PDB file of C-alpha atoms and ligand atoms in Angstrom:
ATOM      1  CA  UNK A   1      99.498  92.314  94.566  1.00 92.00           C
ATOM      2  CA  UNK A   2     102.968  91.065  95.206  1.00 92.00           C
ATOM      3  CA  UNK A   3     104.588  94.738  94.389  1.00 95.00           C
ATOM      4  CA  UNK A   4     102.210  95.990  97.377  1.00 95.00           C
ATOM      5  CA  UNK A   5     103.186  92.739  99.935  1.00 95.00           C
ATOM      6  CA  UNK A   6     106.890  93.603  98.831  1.00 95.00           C
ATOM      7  CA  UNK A   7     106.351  97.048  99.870  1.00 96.00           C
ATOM      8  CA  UNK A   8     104.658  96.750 102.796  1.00 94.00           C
ATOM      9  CA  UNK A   9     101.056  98.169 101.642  1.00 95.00           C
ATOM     10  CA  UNK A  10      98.274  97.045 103.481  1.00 94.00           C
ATOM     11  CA  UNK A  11      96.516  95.436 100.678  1.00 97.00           C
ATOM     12  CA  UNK A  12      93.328  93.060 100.013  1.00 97.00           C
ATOM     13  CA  UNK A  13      92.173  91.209  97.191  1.00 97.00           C
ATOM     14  CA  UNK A  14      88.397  92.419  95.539  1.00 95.00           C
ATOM     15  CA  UNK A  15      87.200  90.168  93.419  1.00 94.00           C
ATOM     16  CA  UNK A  16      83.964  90.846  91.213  1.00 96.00           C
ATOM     17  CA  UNK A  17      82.377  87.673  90.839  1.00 98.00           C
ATOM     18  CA  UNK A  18      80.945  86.350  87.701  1.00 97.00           C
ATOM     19  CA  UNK A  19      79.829  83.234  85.922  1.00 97.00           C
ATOM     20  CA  UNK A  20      83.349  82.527  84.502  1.00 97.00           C
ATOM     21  CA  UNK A  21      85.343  83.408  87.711  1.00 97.00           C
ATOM     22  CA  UNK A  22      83.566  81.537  90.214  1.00 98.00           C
ATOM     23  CA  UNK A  23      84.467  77.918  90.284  1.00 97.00           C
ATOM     24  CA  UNK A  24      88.261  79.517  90.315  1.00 96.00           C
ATOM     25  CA  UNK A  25      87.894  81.943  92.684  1.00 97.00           C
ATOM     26  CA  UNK A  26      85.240  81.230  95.161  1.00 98.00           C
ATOM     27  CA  UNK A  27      87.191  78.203  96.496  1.00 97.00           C
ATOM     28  CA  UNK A  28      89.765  77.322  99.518  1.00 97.00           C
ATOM     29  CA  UNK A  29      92.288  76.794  97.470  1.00 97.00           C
ATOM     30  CA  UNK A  30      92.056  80.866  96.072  1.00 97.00           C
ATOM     31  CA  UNK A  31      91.750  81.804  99.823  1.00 98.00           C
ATOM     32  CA  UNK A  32      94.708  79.258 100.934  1.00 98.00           C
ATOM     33  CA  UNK A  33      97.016  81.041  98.149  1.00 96.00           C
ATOM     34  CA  UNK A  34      95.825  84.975  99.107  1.00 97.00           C
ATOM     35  CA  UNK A  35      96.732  83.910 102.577  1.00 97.00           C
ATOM     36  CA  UNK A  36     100.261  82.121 101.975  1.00 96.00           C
ATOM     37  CA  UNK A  37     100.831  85.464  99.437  1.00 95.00           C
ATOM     38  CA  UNK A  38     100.019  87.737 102.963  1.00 96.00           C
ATOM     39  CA  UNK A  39      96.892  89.318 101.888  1.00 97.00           C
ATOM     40  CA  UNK A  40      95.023  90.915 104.773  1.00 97.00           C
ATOM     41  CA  UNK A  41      91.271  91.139 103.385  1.00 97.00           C
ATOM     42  CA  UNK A  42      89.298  89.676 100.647  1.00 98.00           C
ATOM     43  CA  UNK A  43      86.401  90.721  99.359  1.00 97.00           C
ATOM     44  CA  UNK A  44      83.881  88.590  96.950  1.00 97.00           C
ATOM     45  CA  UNK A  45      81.526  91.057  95.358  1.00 94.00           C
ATOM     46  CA  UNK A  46      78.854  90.528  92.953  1.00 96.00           C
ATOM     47  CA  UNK A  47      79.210  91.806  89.178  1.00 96.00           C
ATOM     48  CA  UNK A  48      76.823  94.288  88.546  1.00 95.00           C
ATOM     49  CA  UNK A  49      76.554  94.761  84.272  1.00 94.00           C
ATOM     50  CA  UNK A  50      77.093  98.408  84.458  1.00 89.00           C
ATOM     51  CA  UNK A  51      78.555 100.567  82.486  1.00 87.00           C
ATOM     52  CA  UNK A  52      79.792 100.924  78.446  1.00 86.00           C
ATOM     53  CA  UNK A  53      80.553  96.829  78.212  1.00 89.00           C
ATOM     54  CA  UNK A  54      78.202  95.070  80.776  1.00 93.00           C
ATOM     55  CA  UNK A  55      77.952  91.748  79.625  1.00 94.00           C
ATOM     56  CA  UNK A  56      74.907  90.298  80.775  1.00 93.00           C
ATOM     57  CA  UNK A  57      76.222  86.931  80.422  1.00 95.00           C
ATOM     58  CA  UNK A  58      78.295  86.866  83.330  1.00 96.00           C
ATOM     59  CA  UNK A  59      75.516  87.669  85.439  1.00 96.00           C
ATOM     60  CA  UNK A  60      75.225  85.280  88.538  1.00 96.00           C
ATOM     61  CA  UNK A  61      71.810  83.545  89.272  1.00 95.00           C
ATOM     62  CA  UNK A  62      70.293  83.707  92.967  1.00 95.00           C
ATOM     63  CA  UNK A  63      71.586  80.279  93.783  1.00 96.00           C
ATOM     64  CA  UNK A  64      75.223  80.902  92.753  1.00 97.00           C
ATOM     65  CA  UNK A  65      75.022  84.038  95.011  1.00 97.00           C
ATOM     66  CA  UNK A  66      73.712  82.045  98.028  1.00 97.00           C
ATOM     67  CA  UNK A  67      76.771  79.929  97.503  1.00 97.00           C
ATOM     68  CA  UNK A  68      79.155  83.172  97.405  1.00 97.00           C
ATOM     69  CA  UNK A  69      77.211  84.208 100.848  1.00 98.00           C
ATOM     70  CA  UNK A  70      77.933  80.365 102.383  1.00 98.00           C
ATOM     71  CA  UNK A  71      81.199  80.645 100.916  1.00 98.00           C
ATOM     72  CA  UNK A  72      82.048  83.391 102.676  1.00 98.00           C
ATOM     73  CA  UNK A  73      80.492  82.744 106.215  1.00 98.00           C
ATOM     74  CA  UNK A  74      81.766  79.363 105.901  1.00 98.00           C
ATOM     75  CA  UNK A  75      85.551  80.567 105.050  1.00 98.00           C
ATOM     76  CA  UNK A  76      85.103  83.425 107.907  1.00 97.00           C
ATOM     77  CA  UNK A  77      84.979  81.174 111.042  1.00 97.00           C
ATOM     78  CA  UNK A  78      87.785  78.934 109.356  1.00 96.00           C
ATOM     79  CA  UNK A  79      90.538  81.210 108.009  1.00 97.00           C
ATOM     80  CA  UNK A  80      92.815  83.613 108.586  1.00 97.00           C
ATOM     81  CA  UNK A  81      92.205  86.607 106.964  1.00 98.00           C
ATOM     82  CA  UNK A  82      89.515  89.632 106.518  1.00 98.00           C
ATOM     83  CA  UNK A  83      86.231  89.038 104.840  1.00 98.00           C
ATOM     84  CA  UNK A  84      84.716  92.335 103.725  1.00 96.00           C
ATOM     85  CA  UNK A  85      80.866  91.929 102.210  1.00 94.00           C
ATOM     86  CA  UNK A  86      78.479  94.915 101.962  1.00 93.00           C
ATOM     87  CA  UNK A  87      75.085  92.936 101.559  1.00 96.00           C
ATOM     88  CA  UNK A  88      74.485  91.328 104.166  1.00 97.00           C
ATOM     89  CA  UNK A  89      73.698  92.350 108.013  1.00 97.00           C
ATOM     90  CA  UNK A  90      74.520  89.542 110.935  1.00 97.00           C
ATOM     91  CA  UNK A  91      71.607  87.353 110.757  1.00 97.00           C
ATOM     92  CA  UNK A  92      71.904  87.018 106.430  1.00 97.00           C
ATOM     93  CA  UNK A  93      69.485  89.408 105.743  1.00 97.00           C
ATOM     94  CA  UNK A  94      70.261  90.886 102.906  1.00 98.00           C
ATOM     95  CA  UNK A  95      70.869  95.010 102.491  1.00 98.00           C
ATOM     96  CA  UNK A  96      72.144  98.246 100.312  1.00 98.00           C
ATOM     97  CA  UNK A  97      74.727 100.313 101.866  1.00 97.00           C
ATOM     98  CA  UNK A  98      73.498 103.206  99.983  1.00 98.00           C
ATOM     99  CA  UNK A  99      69.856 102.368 101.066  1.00 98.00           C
ATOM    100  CA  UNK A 100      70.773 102.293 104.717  1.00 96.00           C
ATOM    101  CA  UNK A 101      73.319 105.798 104.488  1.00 94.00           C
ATOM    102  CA  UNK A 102      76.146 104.196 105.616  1.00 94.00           C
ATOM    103  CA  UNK A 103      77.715 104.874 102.030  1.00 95.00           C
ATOM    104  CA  UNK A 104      77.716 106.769  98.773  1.00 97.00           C
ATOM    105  CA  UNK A 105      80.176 107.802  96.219  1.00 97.00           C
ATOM    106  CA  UNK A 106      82.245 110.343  95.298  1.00 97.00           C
ATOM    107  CA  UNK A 107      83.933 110.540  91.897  1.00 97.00           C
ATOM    108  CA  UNK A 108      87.017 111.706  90.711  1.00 96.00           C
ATOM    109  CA  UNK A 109      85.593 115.089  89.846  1.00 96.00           C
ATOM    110  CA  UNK A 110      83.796 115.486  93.078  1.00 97.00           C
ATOM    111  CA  UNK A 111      80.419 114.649  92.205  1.00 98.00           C
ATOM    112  CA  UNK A 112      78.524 113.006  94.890  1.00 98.00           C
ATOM    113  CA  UNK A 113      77.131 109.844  93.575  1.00 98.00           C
ATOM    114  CA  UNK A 114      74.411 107.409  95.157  1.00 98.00           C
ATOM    115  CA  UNK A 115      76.774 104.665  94.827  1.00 96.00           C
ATOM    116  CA  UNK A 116      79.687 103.998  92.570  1.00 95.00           C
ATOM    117  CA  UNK A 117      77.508 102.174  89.981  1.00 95.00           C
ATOM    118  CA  UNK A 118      74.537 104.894  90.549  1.00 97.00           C
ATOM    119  CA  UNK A 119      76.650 107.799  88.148  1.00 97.00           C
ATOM    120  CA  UNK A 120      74.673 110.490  88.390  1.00 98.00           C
ATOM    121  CA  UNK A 121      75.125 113.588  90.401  1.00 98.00           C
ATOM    122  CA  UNK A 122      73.219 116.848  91.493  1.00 98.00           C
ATOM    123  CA  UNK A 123      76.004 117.866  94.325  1.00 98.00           C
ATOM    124  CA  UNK A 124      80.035 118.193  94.253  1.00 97.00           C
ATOM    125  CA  UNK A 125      81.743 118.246  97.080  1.00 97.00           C
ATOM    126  CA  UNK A 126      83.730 121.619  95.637  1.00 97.00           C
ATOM    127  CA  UNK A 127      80.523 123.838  95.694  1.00 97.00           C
ATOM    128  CA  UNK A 128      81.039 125.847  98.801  1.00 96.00           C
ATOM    129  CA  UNK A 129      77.565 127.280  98.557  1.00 97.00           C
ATOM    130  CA  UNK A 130      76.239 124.508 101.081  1.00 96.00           C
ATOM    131  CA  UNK A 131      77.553 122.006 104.055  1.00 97.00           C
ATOM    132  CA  UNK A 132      78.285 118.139 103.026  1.00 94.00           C
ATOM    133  CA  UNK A 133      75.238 117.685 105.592  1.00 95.00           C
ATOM    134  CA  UNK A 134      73.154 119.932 103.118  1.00 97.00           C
ATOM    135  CA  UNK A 135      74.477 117.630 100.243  1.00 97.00           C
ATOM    136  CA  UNK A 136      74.165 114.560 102.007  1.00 96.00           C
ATOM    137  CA  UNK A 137      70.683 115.474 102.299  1.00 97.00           C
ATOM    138  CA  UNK A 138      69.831 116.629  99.451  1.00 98.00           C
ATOM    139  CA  UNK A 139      66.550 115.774  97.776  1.00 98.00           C
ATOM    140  CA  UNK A 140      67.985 113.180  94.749  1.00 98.00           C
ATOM    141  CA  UNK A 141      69.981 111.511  97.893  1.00 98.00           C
ATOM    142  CA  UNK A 142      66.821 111.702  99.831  1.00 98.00           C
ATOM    143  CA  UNK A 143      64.897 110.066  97.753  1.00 98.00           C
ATOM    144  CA  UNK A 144      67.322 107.259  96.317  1.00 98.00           C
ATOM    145  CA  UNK A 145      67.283 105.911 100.080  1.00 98.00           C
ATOM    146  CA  UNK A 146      63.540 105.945 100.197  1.00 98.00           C
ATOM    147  CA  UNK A 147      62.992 104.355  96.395  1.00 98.00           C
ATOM    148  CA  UNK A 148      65.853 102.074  97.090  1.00 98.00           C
ATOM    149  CA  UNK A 149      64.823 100.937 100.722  1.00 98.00           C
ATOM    150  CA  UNK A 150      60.928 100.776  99.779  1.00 98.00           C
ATOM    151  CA  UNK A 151      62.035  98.774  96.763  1.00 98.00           C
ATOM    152  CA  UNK A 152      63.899  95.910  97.713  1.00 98.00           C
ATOM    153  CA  UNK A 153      66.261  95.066 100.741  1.00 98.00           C
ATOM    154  CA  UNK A 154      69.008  94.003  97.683  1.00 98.00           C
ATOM    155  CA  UNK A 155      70.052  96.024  94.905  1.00 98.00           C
ATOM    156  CA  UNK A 156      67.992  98.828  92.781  1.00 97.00           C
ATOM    157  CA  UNK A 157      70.344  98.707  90.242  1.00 97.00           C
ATOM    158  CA  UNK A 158      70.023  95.343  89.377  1.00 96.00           C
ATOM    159  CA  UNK A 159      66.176  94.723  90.422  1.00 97.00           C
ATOM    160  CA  UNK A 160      64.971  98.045  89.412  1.00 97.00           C
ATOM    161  CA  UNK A 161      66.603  99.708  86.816  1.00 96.00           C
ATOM    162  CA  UNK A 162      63.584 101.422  85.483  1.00 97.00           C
ATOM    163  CA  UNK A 163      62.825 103.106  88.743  1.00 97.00           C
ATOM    164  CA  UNK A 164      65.831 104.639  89.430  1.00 98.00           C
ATOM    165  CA  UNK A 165      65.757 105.664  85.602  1.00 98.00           C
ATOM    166  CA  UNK A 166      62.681 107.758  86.624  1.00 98.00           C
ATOM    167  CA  UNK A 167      64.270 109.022  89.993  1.00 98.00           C
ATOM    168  CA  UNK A 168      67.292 110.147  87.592  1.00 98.00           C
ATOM    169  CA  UNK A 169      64.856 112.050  85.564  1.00 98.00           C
ATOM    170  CA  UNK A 170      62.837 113.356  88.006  1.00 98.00           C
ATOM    171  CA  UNK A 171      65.690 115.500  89.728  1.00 98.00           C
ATOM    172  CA  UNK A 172      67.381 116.318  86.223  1.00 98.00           C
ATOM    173  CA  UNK A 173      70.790 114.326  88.126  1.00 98.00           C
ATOM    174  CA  UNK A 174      73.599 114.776  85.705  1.00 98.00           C
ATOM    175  CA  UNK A 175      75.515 111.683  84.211  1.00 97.00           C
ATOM    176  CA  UNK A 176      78.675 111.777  86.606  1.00 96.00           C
ATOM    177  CA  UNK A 177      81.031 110.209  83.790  1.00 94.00           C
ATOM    178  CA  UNK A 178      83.263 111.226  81.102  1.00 94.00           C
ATOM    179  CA  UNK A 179      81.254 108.709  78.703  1.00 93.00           C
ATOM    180  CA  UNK A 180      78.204 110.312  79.357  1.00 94.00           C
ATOM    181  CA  UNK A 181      76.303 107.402  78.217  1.00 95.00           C
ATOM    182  CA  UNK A 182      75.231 106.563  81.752  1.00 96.00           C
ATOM    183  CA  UNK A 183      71.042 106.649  81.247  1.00 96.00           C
ATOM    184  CA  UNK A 184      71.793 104.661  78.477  1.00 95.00           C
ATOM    185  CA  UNK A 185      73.759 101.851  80.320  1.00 95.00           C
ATOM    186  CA  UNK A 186      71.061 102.077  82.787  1.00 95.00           C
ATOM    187  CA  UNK A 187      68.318 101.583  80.293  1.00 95.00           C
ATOM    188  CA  UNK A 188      69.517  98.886  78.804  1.00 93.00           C
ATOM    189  CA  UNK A 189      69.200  96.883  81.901  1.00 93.00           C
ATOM    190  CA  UNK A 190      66.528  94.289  83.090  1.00 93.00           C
ATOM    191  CA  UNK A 191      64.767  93.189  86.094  1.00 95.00           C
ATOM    192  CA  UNK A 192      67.544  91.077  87.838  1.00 94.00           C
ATOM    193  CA  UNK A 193      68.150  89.194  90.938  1.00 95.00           C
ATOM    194  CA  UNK A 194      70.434  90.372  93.727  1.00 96.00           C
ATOM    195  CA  UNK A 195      71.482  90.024  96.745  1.00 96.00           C
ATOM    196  CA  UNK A 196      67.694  89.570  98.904  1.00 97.00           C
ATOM    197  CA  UNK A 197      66.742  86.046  98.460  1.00 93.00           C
ATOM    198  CA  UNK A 198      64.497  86.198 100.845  1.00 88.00           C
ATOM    199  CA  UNK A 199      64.541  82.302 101.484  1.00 88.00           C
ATOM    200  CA  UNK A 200      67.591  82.092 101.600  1.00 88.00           C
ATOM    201  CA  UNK A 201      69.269  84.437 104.577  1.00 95.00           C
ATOM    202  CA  UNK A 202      72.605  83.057 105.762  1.00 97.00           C
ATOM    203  CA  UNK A 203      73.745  84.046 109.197  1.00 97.00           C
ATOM    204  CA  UNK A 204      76.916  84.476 110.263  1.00 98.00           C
ATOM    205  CA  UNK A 205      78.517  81.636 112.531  1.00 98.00           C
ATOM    206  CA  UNK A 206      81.975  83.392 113.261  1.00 97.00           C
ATOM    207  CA  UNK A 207      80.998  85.473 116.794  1.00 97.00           C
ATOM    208  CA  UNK A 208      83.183  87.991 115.757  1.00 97.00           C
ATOM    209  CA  UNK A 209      81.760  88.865 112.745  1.00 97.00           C
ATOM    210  CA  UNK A 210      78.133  88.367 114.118  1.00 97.00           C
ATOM    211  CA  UNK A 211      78.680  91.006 116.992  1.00 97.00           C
ATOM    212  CA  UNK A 212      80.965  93.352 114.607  1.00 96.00           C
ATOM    213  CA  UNK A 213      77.744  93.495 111.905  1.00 96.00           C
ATOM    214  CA  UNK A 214      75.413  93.546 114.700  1.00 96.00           C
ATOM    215  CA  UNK A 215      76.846  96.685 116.128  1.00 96.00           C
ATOM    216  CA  UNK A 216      77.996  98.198 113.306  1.00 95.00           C
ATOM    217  CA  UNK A 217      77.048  97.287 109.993  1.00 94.00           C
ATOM    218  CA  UNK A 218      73.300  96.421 110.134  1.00 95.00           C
ATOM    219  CA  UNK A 219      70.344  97.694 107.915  1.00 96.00           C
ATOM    220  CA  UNK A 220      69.669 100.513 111.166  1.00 96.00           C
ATOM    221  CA  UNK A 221      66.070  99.505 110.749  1.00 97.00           C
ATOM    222  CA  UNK A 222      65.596 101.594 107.500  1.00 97.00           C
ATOM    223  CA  UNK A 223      63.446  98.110 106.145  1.00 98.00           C
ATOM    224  CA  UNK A 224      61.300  98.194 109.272  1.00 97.00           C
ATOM    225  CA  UNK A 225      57.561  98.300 107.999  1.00 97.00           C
ATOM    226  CA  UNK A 226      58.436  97.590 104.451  1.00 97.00           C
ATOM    227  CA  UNK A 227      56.823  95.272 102.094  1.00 96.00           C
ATOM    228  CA  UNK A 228      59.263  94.406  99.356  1.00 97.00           C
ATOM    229  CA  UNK A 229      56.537  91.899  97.929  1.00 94.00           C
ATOM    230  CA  UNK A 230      55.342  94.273  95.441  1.00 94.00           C
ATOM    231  CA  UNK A 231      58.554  96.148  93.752  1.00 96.00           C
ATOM    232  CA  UNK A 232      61.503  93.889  94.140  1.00 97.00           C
ATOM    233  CA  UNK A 233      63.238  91.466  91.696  1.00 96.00           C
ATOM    234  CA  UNK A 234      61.717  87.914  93.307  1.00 94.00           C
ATOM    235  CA  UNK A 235      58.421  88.958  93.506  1.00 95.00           C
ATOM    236  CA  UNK A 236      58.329  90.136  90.167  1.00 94.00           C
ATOM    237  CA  UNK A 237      60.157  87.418  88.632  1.00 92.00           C
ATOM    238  CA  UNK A 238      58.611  85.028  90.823  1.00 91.00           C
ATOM    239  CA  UNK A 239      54.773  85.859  89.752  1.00 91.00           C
ATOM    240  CA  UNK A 240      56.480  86.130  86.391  1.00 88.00           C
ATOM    241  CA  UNK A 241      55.728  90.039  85.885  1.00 88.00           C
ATOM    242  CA  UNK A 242      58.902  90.030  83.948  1.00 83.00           C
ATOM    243  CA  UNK A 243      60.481  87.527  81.716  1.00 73.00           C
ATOM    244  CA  UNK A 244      63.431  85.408  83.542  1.00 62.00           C
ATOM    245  CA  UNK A 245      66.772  86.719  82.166  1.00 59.00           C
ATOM    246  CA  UNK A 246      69.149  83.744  82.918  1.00 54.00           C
ATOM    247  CA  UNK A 247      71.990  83.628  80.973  1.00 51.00           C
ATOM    248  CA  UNK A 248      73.807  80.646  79.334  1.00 52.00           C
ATOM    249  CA  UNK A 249      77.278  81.464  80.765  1.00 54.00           C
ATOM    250  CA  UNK A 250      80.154  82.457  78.558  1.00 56.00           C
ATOM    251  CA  UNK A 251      83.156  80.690  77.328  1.00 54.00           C
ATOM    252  CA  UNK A 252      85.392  79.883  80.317  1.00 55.00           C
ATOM    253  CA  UNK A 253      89.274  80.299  80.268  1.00 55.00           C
ATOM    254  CA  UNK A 254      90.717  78.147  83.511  1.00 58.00           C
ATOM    255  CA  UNK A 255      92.897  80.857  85.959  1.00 57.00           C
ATOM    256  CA  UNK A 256      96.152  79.818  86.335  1.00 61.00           C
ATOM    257  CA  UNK A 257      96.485  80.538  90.294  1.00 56.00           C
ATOM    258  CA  UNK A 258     100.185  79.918  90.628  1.00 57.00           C
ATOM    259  CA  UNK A 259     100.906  82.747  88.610  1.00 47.00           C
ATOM    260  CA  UNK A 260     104.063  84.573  90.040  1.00 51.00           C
ATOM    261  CA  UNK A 261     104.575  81.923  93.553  1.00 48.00           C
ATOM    262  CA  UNK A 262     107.957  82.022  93.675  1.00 40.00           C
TER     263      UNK A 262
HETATM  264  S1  SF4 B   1      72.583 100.159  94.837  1.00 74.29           S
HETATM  265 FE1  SF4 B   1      73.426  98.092  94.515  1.00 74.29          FE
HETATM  266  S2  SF4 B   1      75.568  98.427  93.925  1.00 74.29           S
HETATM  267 FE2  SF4 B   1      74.802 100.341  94.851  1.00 74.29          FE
HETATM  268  S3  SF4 B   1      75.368 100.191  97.038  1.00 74.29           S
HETATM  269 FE3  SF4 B   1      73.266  99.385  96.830  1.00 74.29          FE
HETATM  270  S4  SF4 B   1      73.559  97.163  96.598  1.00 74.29           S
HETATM  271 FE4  SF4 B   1      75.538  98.123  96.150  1.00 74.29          FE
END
């Protein structure tokens, strides 16, 4: 980070949050030192326990992720400096960019992937047989939107693995890694929380946000008619379809934040 400030780059900070990063990271005092370093956007995701190590232990609980949403709409209409999130629209509702079409992924090798945690592929952008409409469009793309908007208004991956499994199968979508051990990964996951909580929406207070989501970065009424109460992860966990799957956290090593201040 201090190479790119040095050298000009217009640079932000991602962080993945997880159980033993979050009482470092998702404080003031992380966003007070980003903004004295001259970072110009931050960004708290949520870990996802994809691919060939997920550790399911550092999975974050529905309540920890409400306080990463406060966090963040709290820290937006107080400090200086960019706060990116991709879940949520301008009243806290809760949504998949990948659900709504407003993103999906393309790998290294061109494949064109849901999302960059959904590896599988049935288009690359190098086949010159059809338009990026076409492949935009495709039927696998198609229908991830509809599985993944019908679903839930958070994230397939982590509510329904087992659905998307089946879409995978269904339109013979090739693993999009080198590992090829992608189905795999995404078998071995459970019914999880994300990002809808549906008691718990968090609007944004910062106007400038609020209007910028509102007109831009909003769930374009893809939800509208829905009922998530069958499919998604707190319905199902909350009639107790599925066992719970909360973690005891991992062993904790403290961040030492004033690494490299000069
Ligand atoms: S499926 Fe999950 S990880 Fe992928 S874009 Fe949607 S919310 Fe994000």
């Amino acid at each position: 980070v201090e190479n790119c400030l040095k050298n000009k780059v217009f640079t932000g900070v991602c962080t993945s949050v997880c159980k033993t990063n979050i009482d470092d990271l998702v404080t003031e005092k992380w966003v007070d030192r980003l903004i004295e370093m001259g970072v110009f956007y931050t960004w708290f995701h949520v870990y996802r326990p994809m691919g060939p190590d997920a550790n399911e232990q550092l999975c974050l609980s529905p309540e920890e992720m409400l306080r990463i949403r406060k966090f963040v709409v709290e820290m937006r209409a107080k400090k200086p400096i960019v706060f990116v999130d991709a879940y949520y629209d301008h009243a806290g509702q809760a949504l998949c960019p990948a659900a709504t079409g407003i993103t999906h992924h393309i790998n290294p090798w061109g494949g064109i992937e849901p999302c960059p945690i959904v590896q599988f592929v049935t288009d690359s952008i190098h086949d010159e047989s059809k338009s990026l409409v076409e492949k935009f469009e495709s039927p696998f793309l198609k229908d991830f939107r509809e599985l993944a908007r019908d679903t839930t208004r958070g994230c397939i991956v982590l509510e329904r693995p087992d659905l998307l499994a089946n879409l995978v199968t269904k339109h013979t979508a090739k693993d999009g890694t080198v590992r090829a051990t992608a189905m795999a990964e995404l078998n071995a996951m459970q019914v999880r929380p994300s990002q809808y909580n549906p008691a718990g929406a968090v609007p944004e207070k910062s106007w400038a946000y609020w209007i910028a989501k509102k007109l831009f970065f909003n769930d374009f009424a893809v939800y509208d008619g829905r009922d998530h109460s069958a499919k998604s992860a707190p319905s199902l966990l909350g009639r107790r379809e599925v066992g719970t799957v909360e973690a005891t956290g991992p062993a904790v090593v403290p961040l030492d934040l004033h690494i490299g201040k000069s």
